[in-house]
Amino acid sequence: MGRDRVHPIEVESMRILASRVDLSRLGPLSRAVTERVVHASADLRYAEDLAVEEAALRHGWRALSDGAPIIADSRMVAAGITSADVEVPLAWPGVAERALERGTTRSAAAVELACERFGPGAVWAVGNAPTALEAILAHAPAPALVVGLPVGFVGAVESKAALRASGLPSVSNRSELGGSAVAAAAVNALLYSAPTVFEEKPR
């Protein structure tokens, strides 16, 4: 958790971001996630579009600090998470066969398989497939955090609304925006946040 070195280009990018949008209203982890999502996308709309809650992010941060597994819906999301190992069940054997058998998408079938392998407390990151997010809501046992930022015109908005309505600790957004880069950025923001980013309360 945390990083020792930050590239000067990133420092300058964050300075420009701070000059263009005021995120001081947000808690420290909410601000870190929002900054990194905006930085990854160069899209200031995320400053208002993201749905983040400090308590949920703290729950996810603690899980990541304790070594919780991270499960992504695609290789692209996994590739963007740079400081931790990430499981990509879509690449597992048997996914295509299960999808055909169940009459569902490969993304949903992959999540179902992952739910059989991983118990409570995992961190899930979805940047592409609304059906993966729907399967997490249906099958994942007590996630520590669900980063639900699928992009698209079909099912994305609805799946993210369902995530917010579920009461699970989550990061989402309200619009059709999303994607691999921003889902990875949200997870990275937590992985990069040292304990000193907020006043840690006793567990």
Backbone as a ProteinNet text record, in pm:
[ID]
protein_1_A
[PRIMARY]
MGRDRVHPIEVESMRILASRVDLSRLGPLSRAVTERVVHASADLRYAEDLAVEEAALRHGWRALSDGAPIIADSRMVAAGITSADVEVPLAWPGVAERALERGTTRSAAAVELACERFGPGAVWAVGNAPTALEAILAHAPAPALVVGLPVGFVGAVESKAALRASGLPSVSNRSELGGSAVAAAAVNALLYSAPTVFEEKPR
[TERTIARY]
84.5	0	88.6	46	122.1	231.9	287.2	394.8	506.8	629.1	743.6	774.4	745.9	783.4	665.4	649.7	546	614.7	580.7	644.7	609.4	705.5	678	560.4	537.8	424.1	293.1	287.3	166	146.8	255.6	247.7	189.5	240.4	191.1	46.2	10.4	-127.3	-222.9	-182.7	-267.2	-276.8	-171.1	-175.8	-276.8	-273.8	-368.8	-511.4	-528.5	-661.7	-713.1	-628.1	-669.7	-705.5	-644.6	-674.8	-808	-858.8	-980.2	-1104.7	-1086.9	-1203.7	-1171.6	-1267.1	-1249.6	-1312.3	-1226.9	-1274.6	-1260.1	-1243.5	-1217.6	-1337.1	-1455.9	-1575	-1571.4	-1485.9	-1483.2	-1390.5	-1422.5	-1332.6	-1204.9	-1100.8	-970.2	-968.3	-1033.8	-1035.4	-1127.1	-1239.7	-1328.5	-1256.9	-1180.8	-1105	-996.7	-926.6	-821.4	-878	-991.2	-1053.3	-1098.5	-1164.7	-1214.8	-1100	-996.2	-880	-820.4	-804.7	-736.8	-825.6	-957.5	-1048	-1047	-1053.4	-1047.9	-913.4	-806.8	-672.9	-661.9	-716.2	-705.4	-786.1	-894.6	-986.6	-974.7	-910.6	-908.6	-1051	-1142.5	-1284.1	-1334.6	-1350.5	-1391.9	-1535	-1612.8	-1750.9	-1756.3	-1652	-1652.2	-1655.2	-1613.8	-1616	-1757.1	-1856.9	-1996.9	-2066.8	-2014.1	-2082	-2055.7	-1939.2	-1906.2	-1994.3	-2024.9	-2095.9	-1998.7	-1944	-1846.2	-1887.8	-1860.9	-1888.8	-1764.2	-1726.7	-1601.8	-1599.8	-1710.8	-1713.9	-1692.7	-1754.9	-1738	-1594.2	-1534.7	-1396.2	-1301	-1330.3	-1245.1	-1254.3	-1372.8	-1391.5	-1309.1	-1314.4	-1236.1	-1086.6	-1045.8	-904	-849.7	-925.7	-880.9	-869.2	-966.2	-960.5	-836.3	-807.9	-689.2	-562.5	-561.3	-445	-422.3	-529.6	-520.2	-499.5	-481.3	-452.2	-572.3	-686.2	-806.1	-780.9	-836.5	-822	-894.5	-835.9	-897.4	-937.8	-1062.7	-1116.2	-1169.6	-1120.2	-1158.1	-1238.4	-1322.2	-1405.9	-1334.5	-1214.3	-1143.5	-993.6	-917.4	-771.7	-732.7	-811.1	-778	-785.5	-886.5	-893.7	-774.8	-746.6	-636.2	-503.3	-482.7	-356.7	-334.7	-443.7	-430.6	-405.6	-423.6	-400.3	-255.7	-171.2	-27.3	48.4	-14.6	62.6	4.6	-72.8	-129.6	-162.3	-167.1	-212.2	-363.7	-409.6	-552.6	-595.9	-705.4	-764.4	-856.6	-848.8	-937.1	-1007.8	-1119.8	-1186.3	-1234	-1247.9	-1289	-1190.5	-1065.7	-962.9	-954.6	-1035.9	-1028.9	-1088	-1039.5	-1101.1	-1246.6	-1327.9	-1465.9	-1564.8	-1516.4	-1607.7	-1703.3	-1649	-1734.8	-1840.2	-1798	-1892.1	-2002.4	-1964.1	-2064.4	-2162.4	-2111	-2198.8	-2299.9	-2253.1	-2342.8	-2447.2	-2402.3	-2492.9	-2598.6	-2556.8	-2649.8	-2727.8	-2688.5	-2754.6	-2727.6	-2603.7	-2567.2	-2440.4	-2389.5	-2266.3	-2145.2	-2032.1	-1909.3	-1868.5	-1893.4	-1858.8	-1936.2	-2066.3	-2147.5	-2106	-2079.4	-2036.9	-1904.2	-1814.2	-1685.1	-1702.2	-1791.9	-1817.3	-1875.8	-1967.1	-2025.5	-1918	-1824.4	-1714.8	-1627	-1599.7	-1516.2	-1583.7	-1714.9	-1788	-1780	-1762.8	-1747.3	-1607.6	-1511.1	-1373.3	-1338.1	-1393.1	-1356.6	-1471.6	-1437.8	-1537.5	-1564.1	-1621.9	-1650.4	-1523.1	-1539.9	-1430	-1345.5	-1385.3	-1309.5	-1341	-1250.2	-1271.2	-1292.8	-1405.9	-1443.5	-1431	-1376.7	-1358.8	-1416.7	-1519	-1588.5	-1578.5	-1520.2	-1509	-1570.2	-1615.6	-1661.8	-1802.8	-1829.5	-1950.1	-2057.1	-2167.9	-2278.3	-2325.1	-2318.8	-2364.3	-2273	-2145.7	-2056.2	-2099	-2133.6	-2179.2	-2309.9	-2399.7	-2526	-2500.6	-2403.8	-2372.4	-2309.3	-2228.3	-2172.7	-2284.9	-2380	-2491.7	-2573.2	-2582.1	-2663	-2589.8	-2457.4	-2386.7	-2270.2	-2209.3	-2086.8	-2118	-2046.1	-2071.6	-2002	-2079.6	-2031.4	-1902.1	-1905.5	-1783.9	-1736	-1604.9	-1550.8	-1574.4	-1569.4	-1593.9	-1622.8	-1719	-1747.1	-1724.3	-1622.3	-1598.4	-1674.6	-1790	-1878.4	-1884.6	-1799.2	-1791.3	-1796.2	-1889.8	-1898.9	-1944	-1894.5	-1925.1	-2023.6	-2107.9	-2191	-2332.2	-2400.3	-2536.7	-2640.8	-2600.5	-2696.3	-2662.5	-2746.3	-2734.8	-2639.1	-2554	-2453.3	-2516.2	-2599.6	-2662.9	-2748.4	-2823.2	-2913.6	-2836.7	-2728.8	-2652.1	-2586.1	-2541.6	-2478.9	-2582.1	-2701.5	-2809.3	-2844	-2846.7	-2875.2	-2766.4	-2641.9	-2532.6	-2552.3	-2585.1	-2605.9	-2724.8	-2827.9	-2947.1	-2922.9	-2818.3	-2794.1	-2746	-2688.8	-2632.6	-2492.3	-2434.9	-2297.9	-2199.2	-2084.5	-1980.1	-1937.8	-1941.8	-1922.2	-1866.6	-1815.8	-1786.1	-1863	-1937.7	-2007.6	-2018.2	-2085.9	-2120.7	-2258.5	-2317.3	-2458.7	-2484	-2385.2	-2405.9	-2357	-2356.9	-2307.3	-2155.1	-2089.8	-1943.4	-1890.7	-1765	-1701.1	-1587.9	-1548.3	-1446.1	-1332.8	-1246	-1135.4	-1044.2	-1008.1	-910.8	-961.9	-1088.6	-1139.5	-1164.4	-1205.7	-1221.3	-1086.9	-983.4	-849.4	-801.7	-831.4	-787.9	-848.4	-974.1	-1039.3	-972.5	-939.5	-870.4	-730.4	-659.6	-525.2	-524.8	-626.6	-632.4	-629.8	-699.3	-699.5	-568	-514.9	-388.2	-274.8	-280.9	-174.7	-189.8	-306.5	-332.5	-267	-172.2	-106.7	-200.5	-176.3	-262.9	-274.1	-171.2	-172.2	-266.7	-328.2	-420.4	-545.3	-573.9	-685.3	-651.4	-725.1	-704	-767.7	-687.8	-737.4	-797.2	-920.2	-985.2	-957.8	-955	-935	-1044.6	-1008.7	-1108	-1191.5
-118.8	0	124.6	225	347.9	339.1	455.8	460.7	549.6	512.6	590.8	705.5	687.5	786.8	818.9	946.7	992.3	1067.1	1034.5	1095.8	1244.4	1329.3	1473	1507.4	1429.1	1455.7	1438.7	1336.7	1316.4	1430.3	1476.5	1588.9	1711.3	1740.9	1856.6	1837.3	1714.8	1686.5	1709.4	1663.1	1683.3	1831.2	1906.6	2050.4	2118.3	2081.9	2138.9	2099.7	1973.5	1927.3	2011.4	2034.2	2110	2253.9	2306.7	2444	2454.6	2340.6	2341.9	2294.1	2218.8	2168.8	2164.8	2208.8	2211.9	2086.9	1999.6	1876.4	1881.6	2001	2013.8	1970.9	1962.6	1920	1772.7	1696.7	1551	1508.1	1391.2	1329.9	1285.8	1251.5	1224.7	1107.7	997.2	885.7	913.7	977.8	1017.6	1112.6	1204.4	1297.4	1224.8	1131.1	1056.4	977.8	911.6	833.9	926.1	1034.8	1126.5	1188.4	1231.9	1288.9	1190.3	1066.2	970.1	931.3	923.5	894.6	1009.3	1132.2	1247.4	1251.9	1224.6	1224	1118	998.7	889.6	916.4	991.5	1012.8	1151	1245.4	1386.2	1438.3	1389.9	1424.4	1480.6	1611	1677.4	1644.1	1586	1550.8	1451	1370.6	1272.6	1337.8	1461.7	1529.1	1536.8	1542.1	1544	1411.8	1332	1209.7	1091	1089.4	976.6	973.3	853.1	832.1	760.6	835.1	780.2	816	723.5	746.3	710.4	797.7	780.6	651	616.5	494.6	370.7	367.6	253.5	242.8	357.1	356	314.3	355.9	314.1	163.1	109.6	-35.3	-107.3	-57.3	-116.8	-100.3	16.1	42.1	-54.9	-76	-169.1	-311.2	-349.9	-483.9	-499.2	-399.8	-405	-407.3	-330.5	-330	-467.1	-540.9	-674.9	-784.2	-743.9	-841.4	-904.7	-837.2	-892.3	-916.1	-1024.2	-1046.9	-939.2	-903.5	-810.1	-890	-876.7	-952.6	-853.4	-860.9	-767.2	-836.7	-759.3	-817.7	-828.9	-772.8	-781	-766.8	-811.6	-796.6	-649.3	-566.7	-424	-358.3	-391.9	-339	-388.4	-516.8	-574.9	-511.5	-485.1	-426.9	-287.8	-217.9	-82.2	-75.4	-186.3	-190	-233.6	-139.1	-157.1	-203.6	-207.2	-239.6	-356.2	-440.8	-557.4	-663.2	-787.4	-895.6	-889	-919.8	-911.8	-1040	-1097.2	-1214.3	-1169	-1238.9	-1211.5	-1341.5	-1371.3	-1500.5	-1519.4	-1410.3	-1422.9	-1510.3	-1515	-1593.3	-1737.4	-1774.9	-1909	-2013.2	-2135.9	-2243.7	-2265.8	-2300.7	-2336.3	-2221.4	-2098.8	-1984	-1987.1	-2008.3	-2008.6	-2118.8	-2236	-2348.1	-2317.1	-2255.5	-2221.6	-2117.9	-2020.1	-1918	-1979.5	-2073	-2139.8	-2222.8	-2292.3	-2376.5	-2294.9	-2178.7	-2096.2	-1997.8	-1982.9	-1885.1	-1743.3	-1716.7	-1584.9	-1538.7	-1424.1	-1374.4	-1440	-1437.2	-1489.7	-1408.8	-1278.2	-1195.2	-1236.6	-1262.9	-1307	-1445.6	-1534.6	-1669.8	-1666.8	-1578.3	-1566.1	-1520.9	-1425.8	-1379.5	-1492.4	-1568.8	-1680.6	-1779.7	-1810.7	-1899.9	-1839.9	-1711	-1645.2	-1644.4	-1629.8	-1629.8	-1765.7	-1871	-2004.8	-2024.2	-1948.3	-1963	-1867.9	-1748.5	-1647.3	-1624.5	-1617	-1594.4	-1447	-1417.2	-1277.1	-1194.8	-1063.5	-970.7	-939.3	-983	-951.5	-810.1	-756	-627.7	-657.3	-612.5	-637.7	-508.8	-519.2	-401.7	-430.2	-354.2	-373	-244	-253.9	-136.6	-154.6	-276.5	-303.3	-359.9	-465.7	-544.4	-522	-457.4	-446.6	-581.6	-685.5	-817.3	-874.3	-836.8	-877.8	-812.8	-684.4	-615.2	-674.8	-706.7	-769.7	-904.1	-980.8	-1110.9	-1094.6	-992.1	-964.8	-937.3	-854.6	-822.6	-947.2	-1038.8	-1158.9	-1266.3	-1274	-1392.3	-1365.4	-1248	-1227.4	-1223.3	-1303.3	-1306.3	-1190.8	-1096	-986.9	-923.8	-856.5	-792.2	-682.6	-663	-550.9	-420	-425.1	-306.4	-353.4	-287.6	-311.8	-180.7	-179.4	-66.1	-96.4	-35.6	-63.7	55.1	53.6	165	115.6	24.5	-19.4	94.9	91.9	195.4	141.2	227	181.4	235.1	211.5	258.9	156.3	30.3	-76.7	-137.6	-111	-175.8	-111.7	-21.6	33.5	120.6	214.3	303.6	224.2	128.4	50.2	-36.8	-98.4	-184.2	-102.3	17.9	103.4	156.7	186	226.3	112.4	-10.5	-126.9	-145.7	-120.2	-129.6	-29.8	93.8	194.3	157.8	100.3	62.5	-58.7	-134.8	-260.1	-239.1	-123.7	-98.5	-152.9	-218.3	-268.6	-152.6	-167.4	-65.1	-55.1	64.9	72.6	206.5	203.5	322.5	304.7	405.8	398	538.6	548	679.1	670.5	785.7	788.9	784.9	816.4	829.5	706.6	716.4	609.1	604	705.7	706.6	590.1	555.6	449.1	390.5	269.1	202.4	146.9	74.4	5.5	101.9	211.1	302.9	363.3	399.9	464.9	363.4	241.8	138.4	106.7	92.5	68.8	186.8	306.2	426.5	433	395.2	397.9	301.2	180.9	83.8	133.6	187.1	238.8	348.6	433.1	542.3	488	378	317.2	247.3	175.6	106.9	205.5	323.6	422.6	504.3	498.5	583.7	524.4	596.1	554.4	578.6	513.3	533.8	679.6	758.3	898.3	985.3	929	1009.6	1045	970.8	1003	961	1007.8	971.1	836.4	736.2	600.3	582.4	534	506.1	362.6	332.7	193.7	104	-19.3	-113.3	-169.4
0	0	0	-74.4	-82.2	-187	-224.3	-322.6	-269.6	-303	-259.5	-354.2	-484.7	-582.9	-672.7	-706.7	-797.9	-911.5	-1034.8	-1150	-1158	-1197.3	-1207.5	-1298.4	-1404.2	-1491.8	-1415.5	-1330.2	-1250.4	-1150.7	-1091.5	-998.4	-1068.4	-1187.7	-1262.4	-1304.7	-1344.7	-1382.8	-1266.6	-1148.3	-1030.4	-993.5	-1016.6	-989.7	-1081.5	-1208.9	-1304.8	-1267	-1231.3	-1189.3	-1072.8	-971.9	-854.3	-889	-995	-1035.9	-1109.2	-1155.7	-1237	-1163.4	-1056.7	-984	-835.1	-754.4	-609.4	-548.6	-493.4	-430.2	-278.5	-224.3	-81.2	3.9	-57.3	17.5	51.2	-16.8	-2.7	109.7	168.8	264.4	195.5	271.1	210.7	112.2	144.1	49.7	-68.6	-44.7	-154.2	-248.9	-192.1	-274.7	-354.4	-289.8	-358.6	-476.5	-456.1	-563.7	-676	-640.8	-743.2	-821.4	-753.3	-821.5	-920.6	-877.2	-964.3	-1082.1	-1062.4	-1173.7	-1274.1	-1224.5	-1314.4	-1386.4	-1313.8	-1373	-1483	-1458.1	-1555.3	-1681.7	-1668.2	-1780.2	-1843.6	-1772.8	-1814.4	-1835.6	-1754.5	-1768.5	-1636.1	-1631	-1507.7	-1467.6	-1558.1	-1523.4	-1408.8	-1393.1	-1285.2	-1147.2	-1136.7	-1007.4	-950.5	-1039.1	-995.4	-1019.7	-1111.2	-1153.9	-1061.2	-996.5	-909.2	-785.5	-741.8	-614.9	-520.8	-426.3	-332.2	-189.7	-98.2	42.8	122.4	212.2	285.9	365.7	429.8	511.8	425.3	307.5	217.9	169.1	136.7	89.6	200.5	321.9	433.2	454.4	437.4	448.1	342.4	218.9	112	133.1	181	207.5	311.5	416.5	520.5	465.3	380.8	322.2	235	153.4	69	153.7	261.3	350.6	412.1	432.3	491.8	386.6	260.1	155.4	89.6	91.1	26.8	-121.5	-177.5	-321.4	-400.9	-514.3	-608.5	-731.8	-771.4	-884	-986.3	-1108.8	-1214.4	-1322.2	-1390	-1494.4	-1627.9	-1640.2	-1767.7	-1746.5	-1846.1	-1841.3	-1843	-1910.9	-1919.3	-1782.5	-1703.4	-1567.7	-1486.3	-1494.5	-1418.7	-1456.5	-1585.9	-1631.4	-1574.7	-1546.3	-1493.7	-1345.1	-1273.1	-1128.3	-1109.2	-1073.4	-1091.5	-968.1	-853.9	-733.5	-654.4	-720.8	-653.4	-757.5	-713.7	-801.3	-816.7	-935.8	-966.2	-1035.7	-990	-1053.9	-1168.1	-1282.1	-1395.9	-1432	-1371.3	-1394.5	-1537.6	-1613.1	-1752.5	-1831.3	-1784	-1852.7	-1802.7	-1704.9	-1649	-1745.2	-1738	-1816	-1772.7	-1867.4	-1837.4	-1840.4	-1858.3	-1856.2	-1974.9	-2094.3	-2213.7	-2205.9	-2157.2	-2145.8	-2044.3	-1934.3	-1832.4	-1885.6	-1959.3	-2015.7	-2110.9	-2194.4	-2288.3	-2214.5	-2111.8	-2033.7	-1961.8	-1908.3	-1830.8	-1917.7	-2043.1	-2129.1	-2086.2	-2044.9	-1996.7	-2066.9	-2029.6	-2089.6	-2023.6	-2093.4	-2034	-1911.5	-1914.2	-1798.5	-1675.1	-1692.1	-1578.9	-1532.4	-1626.9	-1590.1	-1515.7	-1557.2	-1489.5	-1345.5	-1323.2	-1186.6	-1103	-1158.8	-1084.4	-1040.8	-1130.6	-1094.6	-986.1	-998.2	-897.8	-761.1	-759.5	-632.6	-563.7	-642.6	-584.6	-525.5	-574.5	-529.5	-414.9	-416.1	-317.9	-220.4	-93.9	8.7	33	147.9	180.9	187.2	164.7	186	65.8	-53.4	-173.8	-222.1	-301.7	-368.6	-516.4	-570	-708.9	-789.1	-910.6	-995.9	-1133.7	-1170.6	-1298.1	-1379	-1498.2	-1583.9	-1720.1	-1750.5	-1886	-1893.6	-1819.4	-1843.3	-1736.9	-1771.9	-1676.7	-1625.2	-1709.8	-1664.9	-1556.3	-1558.1	-1449.7	-1319.1	-1324.8	-1204.8	-1154.2	-1244.2	-1203.5	-1135.5	-1187.1	-1126.8	-989.2	-971.2	-838.1	-739.1	-780.4	-691.2	-656.6	-750.5	-728.7	-650.3	-662.3	-612.6	-516.6	-520.2	-441.6	-292.2	-212.9	-68.6	4.2	51.7	137.6	87.8	-27.3	-75.9	20	25.3	102.1	29.6	-103.4	-185.6	-327.5	-391.2	-532.6	-607.3	-691.1	-779.7	-907.8	-921.7	-1034.2	-1128	-1230.2	-1324.8	-1470.1	-1502.1	-1640.9	-1731.4	-1853.6	-1951.1	-2054	-2108.7	-2219	-2216.7	-2328.4	-2346.2	-2304.3	-2292.1	-2261.2	-2125.2	-2028.4	-1898.7	-1799.9	-1845.2	-1754.4	-1646.2	-1686.9	-1589.3	-1491.9	-1544.3	-1460.1	-1360.4	-1404.9	-1314	-1203.9	-1236.8	-1134.9	-1035.8	-1084.5	-993.7	-898.7	-950.7	-865.9	-761.8	-798.2	-701.6	-588.3	-621.3	-516.3	-428	-489	-411.8	-323.6	-352.7	-280.3	-137.6	-110.5	21.5	40.6	-60.5	-50.1	-51.8	14.3	1.9	-143.8	-200.2	-344.9	-389.4	-511.1	-590.5	-720.7	-760.7	-888.5	-946.4	-1059.2	-1113	-1175	-1198.5	-1234.2	-1384.6	-1464.7	-1608.7	-1683.2	-1816.5	-1902.2	-1906.9	-1851.7	-1847.8	-1765	-1787.3	-1711.3	-1792.6	-1761.8	-1840.2	-1756.4	-1823.6	-1756.9	-1683.3	-1749	-1690.7	-1560.7	-1556.9	-1436.1	-1324.1	-1359.9	-1257.4	-1192.8	-1276.2	-1222.2	-1140	-1185.3	-1112.9	-973.6	-961.3	-830.1	-733.7	-782.1	-697.3	-663.9	-763.5	-738.5	-633.7	-635.9	-538.7	-395.9	-373.1	-240.1	-211.4	-311.2	-291.2	-262.9	-325.1	-308.1	-180.4	-116.3	1	124.4	179.6	303.2	421	533.8	650.8	692.8	664.8	707.5	625.7	519.2	439.9	519.5	623.6	711.5	853.3	946	1085.6	1111.5	1119.1	1136.9	1275.2	1280.2	1407.1	1447.8	1576.3	1619.4	1564.2	1528.1	1476.2	1589.3
[MASK]
+++++++++++++++++++++++++++++++++++++++++++++++++++++++++++++++++++++++++++++++++++++++++++++++++++++++++++++++++++++++++++++++++++++++++++++++++++++++++++++++++++++++++++++++++++++++++++++++++++++++++++

